[in-house]
mmCIF file of C-alpha atoms in Angstrom:
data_model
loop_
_atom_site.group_PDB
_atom_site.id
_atom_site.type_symbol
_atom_site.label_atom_id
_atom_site.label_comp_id
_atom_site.label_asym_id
_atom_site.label_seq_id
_atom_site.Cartn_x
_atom_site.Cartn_y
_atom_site.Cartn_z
ATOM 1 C CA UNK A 1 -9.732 -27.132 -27.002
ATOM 2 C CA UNK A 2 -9.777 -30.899 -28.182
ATOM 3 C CA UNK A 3 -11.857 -31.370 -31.064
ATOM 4 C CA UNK A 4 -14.538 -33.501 -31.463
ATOM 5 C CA UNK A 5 -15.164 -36.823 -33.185
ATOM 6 C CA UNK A 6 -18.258 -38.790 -34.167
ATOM 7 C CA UNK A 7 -17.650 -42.564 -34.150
ATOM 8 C CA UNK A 8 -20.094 -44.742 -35.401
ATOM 9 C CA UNK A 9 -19.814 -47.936 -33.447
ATOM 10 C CA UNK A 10 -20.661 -51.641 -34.794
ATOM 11 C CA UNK A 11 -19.983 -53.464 -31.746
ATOM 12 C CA UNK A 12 -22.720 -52.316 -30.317
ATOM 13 C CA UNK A 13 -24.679 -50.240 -32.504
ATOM 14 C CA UNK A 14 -24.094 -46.591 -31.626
ATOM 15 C CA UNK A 15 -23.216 -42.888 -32.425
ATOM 16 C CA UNK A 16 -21.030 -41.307 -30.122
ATOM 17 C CA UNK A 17 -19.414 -38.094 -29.626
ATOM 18 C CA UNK A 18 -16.084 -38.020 -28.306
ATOM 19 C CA UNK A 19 -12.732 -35.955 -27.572
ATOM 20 C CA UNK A 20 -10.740 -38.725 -28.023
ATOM 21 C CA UNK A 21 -8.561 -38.986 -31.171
ATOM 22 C CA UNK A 22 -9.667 -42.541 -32.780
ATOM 23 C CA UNK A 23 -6.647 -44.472 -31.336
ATOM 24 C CA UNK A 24 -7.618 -43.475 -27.775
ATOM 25 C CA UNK A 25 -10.930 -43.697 -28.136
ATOM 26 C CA UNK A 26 -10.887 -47.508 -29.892
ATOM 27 C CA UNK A 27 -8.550 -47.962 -26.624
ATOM 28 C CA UNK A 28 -11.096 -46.711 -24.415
ATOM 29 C CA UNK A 29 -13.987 -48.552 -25.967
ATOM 30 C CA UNK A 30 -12.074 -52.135 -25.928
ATOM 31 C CA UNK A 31 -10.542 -51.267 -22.181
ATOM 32 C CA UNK A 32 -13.078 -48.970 -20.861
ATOM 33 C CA UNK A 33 -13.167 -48.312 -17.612
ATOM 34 C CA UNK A 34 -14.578 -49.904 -14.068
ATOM 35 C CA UNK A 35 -17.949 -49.196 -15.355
ATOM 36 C CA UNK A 36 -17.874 -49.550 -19.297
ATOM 37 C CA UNK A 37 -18.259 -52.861 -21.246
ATOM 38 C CA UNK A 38 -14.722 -54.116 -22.501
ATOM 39 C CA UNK A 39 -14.698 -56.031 -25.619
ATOM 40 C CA UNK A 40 -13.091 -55.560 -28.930
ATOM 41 C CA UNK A 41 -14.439 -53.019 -31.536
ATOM 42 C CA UNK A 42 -15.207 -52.142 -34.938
ATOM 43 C CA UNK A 43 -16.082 -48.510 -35.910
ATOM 44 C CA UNK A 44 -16.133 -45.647 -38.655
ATOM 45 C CA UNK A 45 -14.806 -42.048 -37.690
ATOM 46 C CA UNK A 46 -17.944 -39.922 -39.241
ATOM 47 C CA UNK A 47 -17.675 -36.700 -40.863
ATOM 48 C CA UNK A 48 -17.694 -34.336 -37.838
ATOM 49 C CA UNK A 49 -19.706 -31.644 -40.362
ATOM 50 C CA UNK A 50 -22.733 -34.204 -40.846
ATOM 51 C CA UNK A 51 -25.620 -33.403 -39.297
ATOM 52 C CA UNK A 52 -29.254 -34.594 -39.407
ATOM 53 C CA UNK A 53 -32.728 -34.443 -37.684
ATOM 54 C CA UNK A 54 -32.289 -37.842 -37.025
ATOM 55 C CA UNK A 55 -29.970 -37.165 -33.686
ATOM 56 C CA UNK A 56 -29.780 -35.278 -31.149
ATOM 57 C CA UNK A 57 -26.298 -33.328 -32.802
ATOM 58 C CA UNK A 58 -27.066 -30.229 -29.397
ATOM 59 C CA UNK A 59 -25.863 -32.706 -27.165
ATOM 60 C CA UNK A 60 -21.863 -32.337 -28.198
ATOM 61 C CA UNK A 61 -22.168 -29.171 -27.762
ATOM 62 C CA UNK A 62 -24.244 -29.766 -24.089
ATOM 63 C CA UNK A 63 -22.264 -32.466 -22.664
ATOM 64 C CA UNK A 64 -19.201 -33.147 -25.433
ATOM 65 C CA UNK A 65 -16.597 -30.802 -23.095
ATOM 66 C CA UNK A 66 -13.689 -31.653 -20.461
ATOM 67 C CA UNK A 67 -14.160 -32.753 -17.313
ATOM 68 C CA UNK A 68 -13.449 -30.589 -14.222
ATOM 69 C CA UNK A 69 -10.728 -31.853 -13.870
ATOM 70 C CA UNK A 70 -9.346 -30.640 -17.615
ATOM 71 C CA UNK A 71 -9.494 -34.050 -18.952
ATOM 72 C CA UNK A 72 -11.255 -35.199 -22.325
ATOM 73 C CA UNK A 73 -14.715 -36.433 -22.550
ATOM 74 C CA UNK A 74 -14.800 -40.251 -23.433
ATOM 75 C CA UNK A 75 -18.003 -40.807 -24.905
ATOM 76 C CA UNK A 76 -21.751 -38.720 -25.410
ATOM 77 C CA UNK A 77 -24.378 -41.212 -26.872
ATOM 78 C CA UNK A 78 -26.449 -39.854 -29.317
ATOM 79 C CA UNK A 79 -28.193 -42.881 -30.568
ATOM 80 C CA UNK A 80 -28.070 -46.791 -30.116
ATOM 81 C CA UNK A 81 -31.058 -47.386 -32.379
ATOM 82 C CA UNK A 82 -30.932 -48.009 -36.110
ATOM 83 C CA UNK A 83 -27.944 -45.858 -36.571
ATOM 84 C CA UNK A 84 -25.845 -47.367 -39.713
ATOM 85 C CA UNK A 85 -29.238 -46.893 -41.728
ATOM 86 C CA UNK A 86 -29.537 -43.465 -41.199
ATOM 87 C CA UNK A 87 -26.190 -42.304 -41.693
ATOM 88 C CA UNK A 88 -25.049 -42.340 -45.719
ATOM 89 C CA UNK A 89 -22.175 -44.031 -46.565
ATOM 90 C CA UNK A 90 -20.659 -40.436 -47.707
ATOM 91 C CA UNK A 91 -20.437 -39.131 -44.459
ATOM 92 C CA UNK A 92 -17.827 -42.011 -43.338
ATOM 93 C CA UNK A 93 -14.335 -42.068 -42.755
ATOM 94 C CA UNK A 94 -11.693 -44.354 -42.092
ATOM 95 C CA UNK A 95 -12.102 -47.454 -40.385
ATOM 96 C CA UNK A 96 -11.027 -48.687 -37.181
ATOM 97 C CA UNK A 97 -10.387 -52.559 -35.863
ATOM 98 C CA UNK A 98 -9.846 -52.948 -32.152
ATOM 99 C CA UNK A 99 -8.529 -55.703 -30.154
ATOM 100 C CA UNK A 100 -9.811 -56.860 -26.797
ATOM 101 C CA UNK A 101 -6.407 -55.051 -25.365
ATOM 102 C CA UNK A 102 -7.261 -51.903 -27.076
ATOM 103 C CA UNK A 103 -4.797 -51.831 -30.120
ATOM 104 C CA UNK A 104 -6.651 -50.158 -32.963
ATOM 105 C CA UNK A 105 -5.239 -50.816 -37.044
ATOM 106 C CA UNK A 106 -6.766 -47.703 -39.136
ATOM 107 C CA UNK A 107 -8.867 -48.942 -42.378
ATOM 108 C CA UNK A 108 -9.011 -46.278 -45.173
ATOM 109 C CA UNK A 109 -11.269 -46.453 -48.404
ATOM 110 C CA UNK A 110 -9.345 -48.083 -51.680
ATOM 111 C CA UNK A 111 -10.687 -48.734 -54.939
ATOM 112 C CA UNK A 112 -12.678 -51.824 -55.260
ATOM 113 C CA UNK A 113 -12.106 -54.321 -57.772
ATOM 114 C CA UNK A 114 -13.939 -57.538 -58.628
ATOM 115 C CA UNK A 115 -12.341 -60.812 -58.468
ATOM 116 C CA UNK A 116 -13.766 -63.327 -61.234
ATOM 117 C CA UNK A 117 -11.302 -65.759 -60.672
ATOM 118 C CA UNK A 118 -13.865 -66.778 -56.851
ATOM 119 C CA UNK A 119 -16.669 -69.115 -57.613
ATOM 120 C CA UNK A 120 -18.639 -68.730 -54.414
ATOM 121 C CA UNK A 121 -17.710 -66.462 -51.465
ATOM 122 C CA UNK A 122 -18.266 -66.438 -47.121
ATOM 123 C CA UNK A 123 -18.888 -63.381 -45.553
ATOM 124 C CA UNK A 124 -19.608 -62.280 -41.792
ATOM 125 C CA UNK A 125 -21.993 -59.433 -41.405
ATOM 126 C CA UNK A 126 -21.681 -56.974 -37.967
ATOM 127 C CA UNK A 127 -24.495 -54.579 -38.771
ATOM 128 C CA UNK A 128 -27.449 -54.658 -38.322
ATOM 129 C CA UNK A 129 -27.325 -58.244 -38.458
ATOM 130 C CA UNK A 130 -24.049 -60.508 -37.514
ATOM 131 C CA UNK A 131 -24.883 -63.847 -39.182
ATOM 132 C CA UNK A 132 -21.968 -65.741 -41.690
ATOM 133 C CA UNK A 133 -23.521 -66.395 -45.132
ATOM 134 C CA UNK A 134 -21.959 -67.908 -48.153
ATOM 135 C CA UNK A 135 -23.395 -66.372 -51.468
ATOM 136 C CA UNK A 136 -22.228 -67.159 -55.174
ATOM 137 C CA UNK A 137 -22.120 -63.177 -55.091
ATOM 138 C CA UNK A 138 -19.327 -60.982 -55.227
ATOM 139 C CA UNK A 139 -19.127 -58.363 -52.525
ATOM 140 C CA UNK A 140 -20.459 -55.267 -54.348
ATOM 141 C CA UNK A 141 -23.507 -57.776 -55.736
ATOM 142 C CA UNK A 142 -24.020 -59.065 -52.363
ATOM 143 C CA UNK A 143 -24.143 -55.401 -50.763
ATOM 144 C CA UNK A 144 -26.797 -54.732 -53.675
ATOM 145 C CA UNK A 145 -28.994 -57.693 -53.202
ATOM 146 C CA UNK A 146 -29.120 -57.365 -49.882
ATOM 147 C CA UNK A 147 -29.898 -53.361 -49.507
ATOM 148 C CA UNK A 148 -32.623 -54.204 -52.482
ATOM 149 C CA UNK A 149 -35.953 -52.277 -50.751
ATOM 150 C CA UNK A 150 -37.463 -54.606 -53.846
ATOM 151 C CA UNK A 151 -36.930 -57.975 -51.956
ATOM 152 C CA UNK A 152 -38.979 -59.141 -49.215
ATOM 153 C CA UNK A 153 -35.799 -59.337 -46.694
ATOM 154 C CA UNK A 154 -33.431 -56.934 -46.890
ATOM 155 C CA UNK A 155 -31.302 -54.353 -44.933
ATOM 156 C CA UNK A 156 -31.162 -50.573 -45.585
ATOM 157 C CA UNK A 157 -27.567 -50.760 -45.368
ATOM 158 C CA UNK A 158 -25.022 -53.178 -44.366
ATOM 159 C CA UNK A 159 -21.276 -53.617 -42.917
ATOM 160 C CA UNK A 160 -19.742 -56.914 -43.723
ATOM 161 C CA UNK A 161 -16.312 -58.675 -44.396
ATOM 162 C CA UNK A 162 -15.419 -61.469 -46.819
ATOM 163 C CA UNK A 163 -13.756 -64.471 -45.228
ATOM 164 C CA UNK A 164 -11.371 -66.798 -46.634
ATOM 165 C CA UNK A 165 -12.281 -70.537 -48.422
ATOM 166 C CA UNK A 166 -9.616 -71.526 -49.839
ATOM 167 C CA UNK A 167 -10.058 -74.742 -52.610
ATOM 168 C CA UNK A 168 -13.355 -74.695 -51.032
ATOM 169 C CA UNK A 169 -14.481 -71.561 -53.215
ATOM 170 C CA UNK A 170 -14.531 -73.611 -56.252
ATOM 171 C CA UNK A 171 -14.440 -77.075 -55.282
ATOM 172 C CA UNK A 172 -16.481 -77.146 -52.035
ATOM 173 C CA UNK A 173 -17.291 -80.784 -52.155
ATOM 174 C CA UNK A 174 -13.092 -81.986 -51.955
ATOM 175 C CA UNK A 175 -11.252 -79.327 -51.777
ATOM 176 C CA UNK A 176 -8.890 -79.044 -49.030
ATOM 177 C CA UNK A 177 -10.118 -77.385 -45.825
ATOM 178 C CA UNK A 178 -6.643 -76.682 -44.495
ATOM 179 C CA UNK A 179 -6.648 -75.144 -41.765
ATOM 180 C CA UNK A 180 -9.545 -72.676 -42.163
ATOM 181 C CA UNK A 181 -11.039 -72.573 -38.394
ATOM 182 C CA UNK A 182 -14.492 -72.541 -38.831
ATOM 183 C CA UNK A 183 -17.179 -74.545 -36.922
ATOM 184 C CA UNK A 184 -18.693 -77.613 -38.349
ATOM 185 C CA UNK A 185 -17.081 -77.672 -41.794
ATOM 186 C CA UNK A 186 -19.100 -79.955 -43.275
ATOM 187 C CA UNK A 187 -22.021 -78.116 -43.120
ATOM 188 C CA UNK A 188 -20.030 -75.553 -44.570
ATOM 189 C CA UNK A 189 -18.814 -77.496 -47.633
ATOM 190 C CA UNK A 190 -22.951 -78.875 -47.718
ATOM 191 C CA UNK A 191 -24.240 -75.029 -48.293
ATOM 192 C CA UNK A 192 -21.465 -74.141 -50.762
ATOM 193 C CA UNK A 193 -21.778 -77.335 -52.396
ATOM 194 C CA UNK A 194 -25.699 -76.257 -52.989
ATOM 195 C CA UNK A 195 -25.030 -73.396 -54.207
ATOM 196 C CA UNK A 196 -22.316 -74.055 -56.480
ATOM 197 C CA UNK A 197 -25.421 -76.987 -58.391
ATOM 198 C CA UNK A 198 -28.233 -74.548 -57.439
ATOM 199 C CA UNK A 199 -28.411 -71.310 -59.750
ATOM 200 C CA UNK A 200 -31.744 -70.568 -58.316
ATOM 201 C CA UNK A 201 -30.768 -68.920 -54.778
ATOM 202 C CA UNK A 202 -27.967 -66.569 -54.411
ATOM 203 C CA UNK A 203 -26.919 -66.388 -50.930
ATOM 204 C CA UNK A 204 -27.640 -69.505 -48.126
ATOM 205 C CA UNK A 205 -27.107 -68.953 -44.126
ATOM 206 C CA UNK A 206 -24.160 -70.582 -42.557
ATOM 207 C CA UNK A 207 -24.076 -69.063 -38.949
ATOM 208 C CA UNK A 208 -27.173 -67.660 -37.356
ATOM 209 C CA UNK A 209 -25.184 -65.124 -35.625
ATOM 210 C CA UNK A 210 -21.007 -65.240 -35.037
ATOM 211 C CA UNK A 211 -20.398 -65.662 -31.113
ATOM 212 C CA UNK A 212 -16.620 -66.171 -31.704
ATOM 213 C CA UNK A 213 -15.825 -62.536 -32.534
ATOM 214 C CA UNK A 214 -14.223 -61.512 -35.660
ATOM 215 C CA UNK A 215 -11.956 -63.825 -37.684
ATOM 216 C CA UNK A 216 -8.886 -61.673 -38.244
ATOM 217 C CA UNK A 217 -6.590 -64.266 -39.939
ATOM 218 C CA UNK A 218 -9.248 -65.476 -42.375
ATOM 219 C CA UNK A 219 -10.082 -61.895 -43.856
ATOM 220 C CA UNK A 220 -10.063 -61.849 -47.438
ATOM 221 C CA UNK A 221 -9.831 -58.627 -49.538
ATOM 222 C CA UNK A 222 -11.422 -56.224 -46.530
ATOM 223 C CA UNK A 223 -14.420 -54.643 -45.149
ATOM 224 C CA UNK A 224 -17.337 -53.381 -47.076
ATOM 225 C CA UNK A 225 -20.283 -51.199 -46.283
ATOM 226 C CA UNK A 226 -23.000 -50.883 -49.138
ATOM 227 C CA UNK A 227 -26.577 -50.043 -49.541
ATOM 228 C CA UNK A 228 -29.076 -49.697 -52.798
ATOM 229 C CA UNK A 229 -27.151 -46.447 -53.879
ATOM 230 C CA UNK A 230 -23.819 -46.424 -52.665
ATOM 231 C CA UNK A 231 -20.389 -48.770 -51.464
ATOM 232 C CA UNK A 232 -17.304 -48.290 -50.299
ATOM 233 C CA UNK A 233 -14.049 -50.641 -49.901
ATOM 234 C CA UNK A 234 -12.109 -51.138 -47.129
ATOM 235 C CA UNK A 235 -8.936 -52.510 -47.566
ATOM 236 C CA UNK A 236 -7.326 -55.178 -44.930
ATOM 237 C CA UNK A 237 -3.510 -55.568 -44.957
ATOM 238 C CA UNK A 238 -1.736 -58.127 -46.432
ATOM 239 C CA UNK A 239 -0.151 -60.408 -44.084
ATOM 240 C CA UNK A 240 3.424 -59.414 -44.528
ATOM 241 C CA UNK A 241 2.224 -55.784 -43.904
ATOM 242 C CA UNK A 242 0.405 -56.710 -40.811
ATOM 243 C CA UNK A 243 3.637 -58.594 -39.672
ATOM 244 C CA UNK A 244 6.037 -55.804 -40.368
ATOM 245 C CA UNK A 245 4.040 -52.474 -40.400
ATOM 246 C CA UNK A 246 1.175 -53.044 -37.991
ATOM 247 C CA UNK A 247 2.950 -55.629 -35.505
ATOM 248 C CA UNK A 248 1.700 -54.904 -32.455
ATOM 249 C CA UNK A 249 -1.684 -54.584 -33.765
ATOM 250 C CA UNK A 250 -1.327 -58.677 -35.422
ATOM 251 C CA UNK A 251 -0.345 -59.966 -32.292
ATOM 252 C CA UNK A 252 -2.827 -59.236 -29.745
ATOM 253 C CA UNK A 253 -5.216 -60.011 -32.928
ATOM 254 C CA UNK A 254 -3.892 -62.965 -33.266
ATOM 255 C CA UNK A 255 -4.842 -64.184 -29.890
ATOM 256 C CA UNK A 256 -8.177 -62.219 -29.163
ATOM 257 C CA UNK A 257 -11.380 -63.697 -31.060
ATOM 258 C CA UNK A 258 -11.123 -66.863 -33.681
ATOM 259 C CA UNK A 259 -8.015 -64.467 -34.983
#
């Protein structure tokens, strides 16, 4: 028999059991089916031996199991309620970026190192909120000020990339924009110009919440996922990797979101 996988989904919020190895099932999730959302997707594989009393874990056994027909199971829910806080960031796995066509490029952990060189930094969040904020933080400072139980808003646990600036990281007031594709860029440059002059406040909202989908081409660095006690790195390929190693993968990207 097929085993079975636990996917923690950011795009929606969800656990979910499946047969599917990851490739299949981020092609199943983007895809679906004539009744399933379609949609590109971001989600951890999840240590199939973690268990907890927060989920319902009996239903894989219940309902995880092929179809009369001998095929795989797609997908048993087992939560689509405040599941990235109650899952530790030890019990994920490898990382998974889906297109709206259903190509999937696998993410695995890699040492995280700071870069001191960055004045000021602009990072999307996906869960379990999804605005764009610019901080003065690095991203293992940002993860901690933002899990902080200490400060009156804060997140148990968060999932966010860092996104590309350009001269705008240390010059936001003149530095050439290029052609960095985000909305109203002089708003941007405004909020990284305050915080560049204002030591006082950390971190300043850019985007309420992202509509576009996720910015591909302007990754910088990776993915991160962090709370009070723990983080973990997710490396994103270097453009001539994604061109040569993960081609297929860069082109639908590259025409699926603001990619």
């Amino acid at each position: 028999m097929a085993d079975k996988h636990l996917y923690l989904s950011l795009i929606p919020q969800a656990l979910i059991a499946s047969m599917l190895k990851p490739e299949d099932f981020g092609s199943y999730y983007a895809i679906g089916t004539k009744v399933h959302v379609q949609g590109e997707a971001i989600f951890f594989e999840v240590d199939p031996s973690f268990r907890s009393d927060a989920f319902p874990f009996h239903l894989i056994d219940d309902r995880c199991v092929p179809k009369p027909d001998g095929s795989l199971k797609n997908s048993v829910y087992l939560s689509i309620y405040r599941v990235l806080s109650r899952i530790p960031v030890s019990a994920l796995g490898n990382l998974y970026l889906v297109t709206n066509d259903g190509k999937t490029l696998e993410l695995q952990r890699s040492e995280y190192q700071r870069d001191p060189s960055q004045l000021l930094h602009l990072y999307q969040e996906f869960c379990p909120i999804n605005p764009m904020v610019a901080s003065s933080l690095e991203p293992h400072e940002f993860s901690d000020f933002i899990t902080n139980p200490d400060h009156p808003v804060h997140v148990p646990r968060l999932v966010f990339s860092q996104l590309q600036l350009g001269a705008l990281a240390t010059d936001p007031e003149h530095g050439s924009a290029q052609d960095l594709p985000y909305s109203n860029l002089e708003h941007l440059r405004d909020v990284l110009a305050e915080l560049k002059h204002n030591q006082g406040k950390p971190s300043k909202l850019v985007l309420k919440q992202v509509h576009e989908g996720v910015i591909y081409r302007t990754i910088q660095g990776g993915f991160y996922v962090g709370d009070e006690t723990d983080f973990a790195f997710y490396r994103f390929p270097e453009r001539s990797a994604l061109e040569n190693q993960h081609r297929s993968w860069w082109r639908s990207a590259q025409v699926t979101g603001l990619a």
